[in-house]
Amino acid sequence: MKDRFKAKEWDSVLRLPILMFHFVSLADHELQPEEIATFVGELQQGRAYKDPLHRAAFTDLAEPGTFKVAFDTVMGPMTDSAAAIEKEFKATRKVLQKRLSNEEYHRFFVSLTGTGLKIAAATGEGPHNIAAREAAAIAVFIDKFGVDMDAGKAALARL
């Protein structure tokens, strides 16, 4: 799947999981070691994902040099303001919708949301082990990208 993207587009795809991690883990204003450990574990298990784009992105992000570049970009000026994050979300959404079929788009986000839910559940708070603020952050993330969860779940089940 990586070959469908130009180099700069792929860089934006690689930033997306880090932005999601940032968005979910800091929803409660506290980055917790369990959340970091869960995200790192998910990256290390990236080859196990059924969704090809999720698998490709996490396989690349598991490489320390690739991760550092994406992480430094996300943690730098990009996250200085809500407007900067919104701009990145819109640009990444446009790239993904251009390069993926509708089914692939929604399937990728359902798969990525699964990682977000694991990160949110890492601290064992709230119903189903997910803090309300983190659940809300995932809902906003899904909304920002216009994800049809039912379509994505059905597409993921077909793999």
PDB file of C-alpha atoms in Angstrom:
ATOM      1  CA  MET A   1       0.000   0.000   0.000  1.00  0.00           C
ATOM      2  CA  LYS A   2       2.893   2.327   0.686  1.00  0.00           C
ATOM      3  CA  ASP A   3       3.643   2.460  -3.034  1.00  0.00           C
ATOM      4  CA  ARG A   4       0.363   4.312  -3.676  1.00  0.00           C
ATOM      5  CA  PHE A   5       1.649   7.362  -1.833  1.00  0.00           C
ATOM      6  CA  LYS A   6       4.216   9.992  -2.774  1.00  0.00           C
ATOM      7  CA  ALA A   7       6.992  10.385  -0.163  1.00  0.00           C
ATOM      8  CA  LYS A   8       5.457  13.474   1.492  1.00  0.00           C
ATOM      9  CA  GLU A   9       2.034  11.838   1.498  1.00  0.00           C
ATOM     10  CA  TRP A  10       3.466   8.750   3.184  1.00  0.00           C
ATOM     11  CA  ASP A  11       5.065  10.992   5.801  1.00  0.00           C
ATOM     12  CA  SER A  12       1.608  12.370   6.616  1.00  0.00           C
ATOM     13  CA  VAL A  13       0.223   8.821   6.875  1.00  0.00           C
ATOM     14  CA  LEU A  14       3.027   7.983   9.331  1.00  0.00           C
ATOM     15  CA  ARG A  15       2.266  11.050  11.437  1.00  0.00           C
ATOM     16  CA  LEU A  16      -1.389  10.077  11.785  1.00  0.00           C
ATOM     17  CA  PRO A  17      -0.948   7.236  14.334  1.00  0.00           C
ATOM     18  CA  ILE A  18       1.302   9.478  16.418  1.00  0.00           C
ATOM     19  CA  LEU A  19      -1.258  12.265  16.260  1.00  0.00           C
ATOM     20  CA  MET A  20      -3.947   9.784  17.274  1.00  0.00           C
ATOM     21  CA  PHE A  21      -1.792   8.621  20.189  1.00  0.00           C
ATOM     22  CA  HIS A  22      -1.190  12.228  21.203  1.00  0.00           C
ATOM     23  CA  PHE A  23      -4.877  13.077  20.847  1.00  0.00           C
ATOM     24  CA  VAL A  24      -6.102  10.083  22.893  1.00  0.00           C
ATOM     25  CA  SER A  25      -3.400   9.786  25.539  1.00  0.00           C
ATOM     26  CA  LEU A  26      -3.419  13.480  26.396  1.00  0.00           C
ATOM     27  CA  ALA A  27      -7.214  13.843  26.422  1.00  0.00           C
ATOM     28  CA  ASP A  28      -7.080  13.590  30.213  1.00  0.00           C
ATOM     29  CA  HIS A  29      -4.077  15.977  30.316  1.00  0.00           C
ATOM     30  CA  GLU A  30      -1.779  13.229  31.562  1.00  0.00           C
ATOM     31  CA  LEU A  31       0.540  11.007  29.560  1.00  0.00           C
ATOM     32  CA  GLN A  32       0.770   7.744  31.456  1.00  0.00           C
ATOM     33  CA  PRO A  33       3.472   5.061  31.175  1.00  0.00           C
ATOM     34  CA  GLU A  34       0.848   2.399  30.448  1.00  0.00           C
ATOM     35  CA  GLU A  35      -0.338   4.364  27.418  1.00  0.00           C
ATOM     36  CA  ILE A  36       3.200   4.687  26.082  1.00  0.00           C
ATOM     37  CA  ALA A  37       3.888   0.988  26.653  1.00  0.00           C
ATOM     38  CA  THR A  38       0.669   0.044  24.854  1.00  0.00           C
ATOM     39  CA  PHE A  39       1.482   2.224  21.853  1.00  0.00           C
ATOM     40  CA  VAL A  40       5.027   0.869  21.629  1.00  0.00           C
ATOM     41  CA  GLY A  41       3.668  -2.681  21.882  1.00  0.00           C
ATOM     42  CA  GLU A  42       1.205  -1.987  19.074  1.00  0.00           C
ATOM     43  CA  LEU A  43       4.003  -0.646  16.883  1.00  0.00           C
ATOM     44  CA  GLN A  44       6.080  -3.744  17.566  1.00  0.00           C
ATOM     45  CA  GLN A  45       3.133  -5.961  16.614  1.00  0.00           C
ATOM     46  CA  GLY A  46       2.366  -3.942  13.486  1.00  0.00           C
ATOM     47  CA  ARG A  47       2.889  -6.840  11.116  1.00  0.00           C
ATOM     48  CA  ALA A  48      -0.048  -8.613  12.757  1.00  0.00           C
ATOM     49  CA  TYR A  49      -2.667  -6.071  11.655  1.00  0.00           C
ATOM     50  CA  LYS A  50      -5.163  -7.312   9.096  1.00  0.00           C
ATOM     51  CA  ASP A  51      -5.598  -3.922   7.459  1.00  0.00           C
ATOM     52  CA  PRO A  52      -2.767  -3.501   4.911  1.00  0.00           C
ATOM     53  CA  LEU A  53      -2.321   0.255   5.407  1.00  0.00           C
ATOM     54  CA  HIS A  54      -2.311  -0.010   9.189  1.00  0.00           C
ATOM     55  CA  ARG A  55       0.198  -2.852   8.918  1.00  0.00           C
ATOM     56  CA  ALA A  56       2.471  -0.920   6.527  1.00  0.00           C
ATOM     57  CA  ALA A  57       2.405   2.269   8.597  1.00  0.00           C
ATOM     58  CA  PHE A  58       3.101   0.509  11.893  1.00  0.00           C
ATOM     59  CA  THR A  59       5.829  -1.626  10.331  1.00  0.00           C
ATOM     60  CA  ASP A  60       7.566   1.556   9.152  1.00  0.00           C
ATOM     61  CA  LEU A  61       6.989   3.340  12.473  1.00  0.00           C
ATOM     62  CA  ALA A  62       8.555   0.416  14.335  1.00  0.00           C
ATOM     63  CA  GLU A  63      11.871   1.497  12.809  1.00  0.00           C
ATOM     64  CA  PRO A  64      13.456   3.919  15.328  1.00  0.00           C
ATOM     65  CA  GLY A  65      14.704   6.440  12.743  1.00  0.00           C
ATOM     66  CA  THR A  66      11.354   6.613  10.964  1.00  0.00           C
ATOM     67  CA  PHE A  67       9.505   6.929  14.259  1.00  0.00           C
ATOM     68  CA  LYS A  68      11.784   9.739  15.451  1.00  0.00           C
ATOM     69  CA  VAL A  69      11.240  11.826  12.327  1.00  0.00           C
ATOM     70  CA  ALA A  70       7.441  11.414  12.511  1.00  0.00           C
ATOM     71  CA  PHE A  71       7.370  11.946  16.284  1.00  0.00           C
ATOM     72  CA  ASP A  72       9.565  15.056  16.170  1.00  0.00           C
ATOM     73  CA  THR A  73       7.347  16.548  13.469  1.00  0.00           C
ATOM     74  CA  VAL A  74       4.181  15.869  15.462  1.00  0.00           C
ATOM     75  CA  MET A  75       5.611  17.065  18.755  1.00  0.00           C
ATOM     76  CA  GLY A  76       7.139  20.166  17.185  1.00  0.00           C
ATOM     77  CA  PRO A  77       5.259  23.103  15.728  1.00  0.00           C
ATOM     78  CA  MET A  78       2.447  20.890  14.450  1.00  0.00           C
ATOM     79  CA  THR A  79       0.905  20.507  17.896  1.00  0.00           C
ATOM     80  CA  ASP A  80       1.434  24.076  19.057  1.00  0.00           C
ATOM     81  CA  SER A  81      -2.185  24.925  18.322  1.00  0.00           C
ATOM     82  CA  ALA A  82      -5.542  23.390  17.632  1.00  0.00           C
ATOM     83  CA  ALA A  83      -5.451  25.096  14.219  1.00  0.00           C
ATOM     84  CA  ALA A  84      -2.198  23.321  13.322  1.00  0.00           C
ATOM     85  CA  ILE A  85      -3.635  19.935  14.314  1.00  0.00           C
ATOM     86  CA  GLU A  86      -6.813  20.650  12.367  1.00  0.00           C
ATOM     87  CA  LYS A  87      -4.747  21.595   9.301  1.00  0.00           C
ATOM     88  CA  GLU A  88      -2.799  18.312   9.525  1.00  0.00           C
ATOM     89  CA  PHE A  89      -6.005  16.295   9.932  1.00  0.00           C
ATOM     90  CA  LYS A  90      -7.574  17.932   6.871  1.00  0.00           C
ATOM     91  CA  ALA A  91      -4.458  17.448   4.734  1.00  0.00           C
ATOM     92  CA  THR A  92      -4.108  13.808   5.771  1.00  0.00           C
ATOM     93  CA  ARG A  93      -7.802  13.131   5.182  1.00  0.00           C
ATOM     94  CA  LYS A  94      -7.471  14.557   1.672  1.00  0.00           C
ATOM     95  CA  VAL A  95      -4.425  12.375   0.916  1.00  0.00           C
ATOM     96  CA  LEU A  96      -6.081   9.222   2.226  1.00  0.00           C
ATOM     97  CA  GLN A  97      -9.310   9.837   0.348  1.00  0.00           C
ATOM     98  CA  LYS A  98      -7.323  10.466  -2.831  1.00  0.00           C
ATOM     99  CA  ARG A  99      -5.204   7.306  -2.571  1.00  0.00           C
ATOM    100  CA  LEU A 100      -7.645   4.808  -1.043  1.00  0.00           C
ATOM    101  CA  SER A 101     -10.967   3.384  -2.086  1.00  0.00           C
ATOM    102  CA  ASN A 102     -13.898   4.226   0.157  1.00  0.00           C
ATOM    103  CA  GLU A 103     -13.745   0.721   1.652  1.00  0.00           C
ATOM    104  CA  GLU A 104     -10.008   0.935   2.292  1.00  0.00           C
ATOM    105  CA  TYR A 105     -10.384   4.362   3.906  1.00  0.00           C
ATOM    106  CA  HIS A 106     -13.023   3.313   6.423  1.00  0.00           C
ATOM    107  CA  ARG A 107     -11.347  -0.042   7.094  1.00  0.00           C
ATOM    108  CA  PHE A 108      -8.039   1.681   7.909  1.00  0.00           C
ATOM    109  CA  PHE A 109      -9.696   4.012  10.384  1.00  0.00           C
ATOM    110  CA  VAL A 110     -11.617   1.225  12.085  1.00  0.00           C
ATOM    111  CA  SER A 111      -8.330  -0.638  12.490  1.00  0.00           C
ATOM    112  CA  LEU A 112      -6.516   2.481  13.716  1.00  0.00           C
ATOM    113  CA  THR A 113      -9.367   3.210  16.121  1.00  0.00           C
ATOM    114  CA  GLY A 114      -8.773  -0.232  17.614  1.00  0.00           C
ATOM    115  CA  THR A 115      -5.264   0.892  18.504  1.00  0.00           C
ATOM    116  CA  GLY A 116      -6.697   4.088  19.989  1.00  0.00           C
ATOM    117  CA  LEU A 117      -9.079   2.070  22.136  1.00  0.00           C
ATOM    118  CA  LYS A 118      -6.212  -0.086  23.403  1.00  0.00           C
ATOM    119  CA  ILE A 119      -4.268   3.038  24.344  1.00  0.00           C
ATOM    120  CA  ALA A 120      -7.320   4.499  26.072  1.00  0.00           C
ATOM    121  CA  ALA A 121      -7.909   1.248  27.978  1.00  0.00           C
ATOM    122  CA  ALA A 122      -4.292   0.966  29.111  1.00  0.00           C
ATOM    123  CA  THR A 123      -4.899   2.833  32.359  1.00  0.00           C
ATOM    124  CA  GLY A 124      -7.955   0.819  33.362  1.00  0.00           C
ATOM    125  CA  GLU A 125     -10.265   3.772  34.025  1.00  0.00           C
ATOM    126  CA  GLY A 126     -14.004   4.096  33.547  1.00  0.00           C
ATOM    127  CA  PRO A 127     -16.513   1.720  31.940  1.00  0.00           C
ATOM    128  CA  HIS A 128     -14.824  -0.814  29.695  1.00  0.00           C
ATOM    129  CA  ASN A 129     -11.509   0.509  31.073  1.00  0.00           C
ATOM    130  CA  ILE A 130     -11.714   3.708  29.015  1.00  0.00           C
ATOM    131  CA  ALA A 131     -11.767   7.158  30.578  1.00  0.00           C
ATOM    132  CA  ALA A 132     -14.609   9.386  29.398  1.00  0.00           C
ATOM    133  CA  ARG A 133     -12.257  12.057  28.014  1.00  0.00           C
ATOM    134  CA  GLU A 134     -10.285   9.495  26.040  1.00  0.00           C
ATOM    135  CA  ALA A 135     -13.479   7.958  24.645  1.00  0.00           C
ATOM    136  CA  ALA A 136     -14.569  11.452  23.636  1.00  0.00           C
ATOM    137  CA  ALA A 137     -11.185  12.064  21.963  1.00  0.00           C
ATOM    138  CA  ILE A 138     -11.604   8.889  19.907  1.00  0.00           C
ATOM    139  CA  ALA A 139     -15.114   9.984  18.913  1.00  0.00           C
ATOM    140  CA  VAL A 140     -13.781  13.390  17.807  1.00  0.00           C
ATOM    141  CA  PHE A 141     -10.958  11.691  15.877  1.00  0.00           C
ATOM    142  CA  ILE A 142     -13.491   9.477  14.065  1.00  0.00           C
ATOM    143  CA  ASP A 143     -15.675  12.505  13.336  1.00  0.00           C
ATOM    144  CA  LYS A 144     -12.770  14.622  12.017  1.00  0.00           C
ATOM    145  CA  PHE A 145     -12.055  11.968   9.409  1.00  0.00           C
ATOM    146  CA  GLY A 146     -15.694  11.256   8.567  1.00  0.00           C
ATOM    147  CA  VAL A 147     -15.354   7.577   9.344  1.00  0.00           C
ATOM    148  CA  ASP A 148     -18.278   5.237   8.753  1.00  0.00           C
ATOM    149  CA  MET A 149     -17.538   2.723  11.512  1.00  0.00           C
ATOM    150  CA  ASP A 150     -20.113   0.191  10.301  1.00  0.00           C
ATOM    151  CA  ALA A 151     -18.704   0.213   6.768  1.00  0.00           C
ATOM    152  CA  GLY A 152     -15.166  -0.028   8.126  1.00  0.00           C
ATOM    153  CA  LYS A 153     -16.006  -2.928  10.422  1.00  0.00           C
ATOM    154  CA  ALA A 154     -17.678  -4.799   7.567  1.00  0.00           C
ATOM    155  CA  ALA A 155     -14.666  -4.160   5.303  1.00  0.00           C
ATOM    156  CA  LEU A 156     -12.266  -5.343   8.005  1.00  0.00           C
ATOM    157  CA  ALA A 157     -14.300  -8.509   8.510  1.00  0.00           C
ATOM    158  CA  ARG A 158     -13.931  -9.278   4.777  1.00  0.00           C
ATOM    159  CA  LEU A 159     -10.140  -9.465   5.031  1.00  0.00           C
TER     160      LEU A 159
END
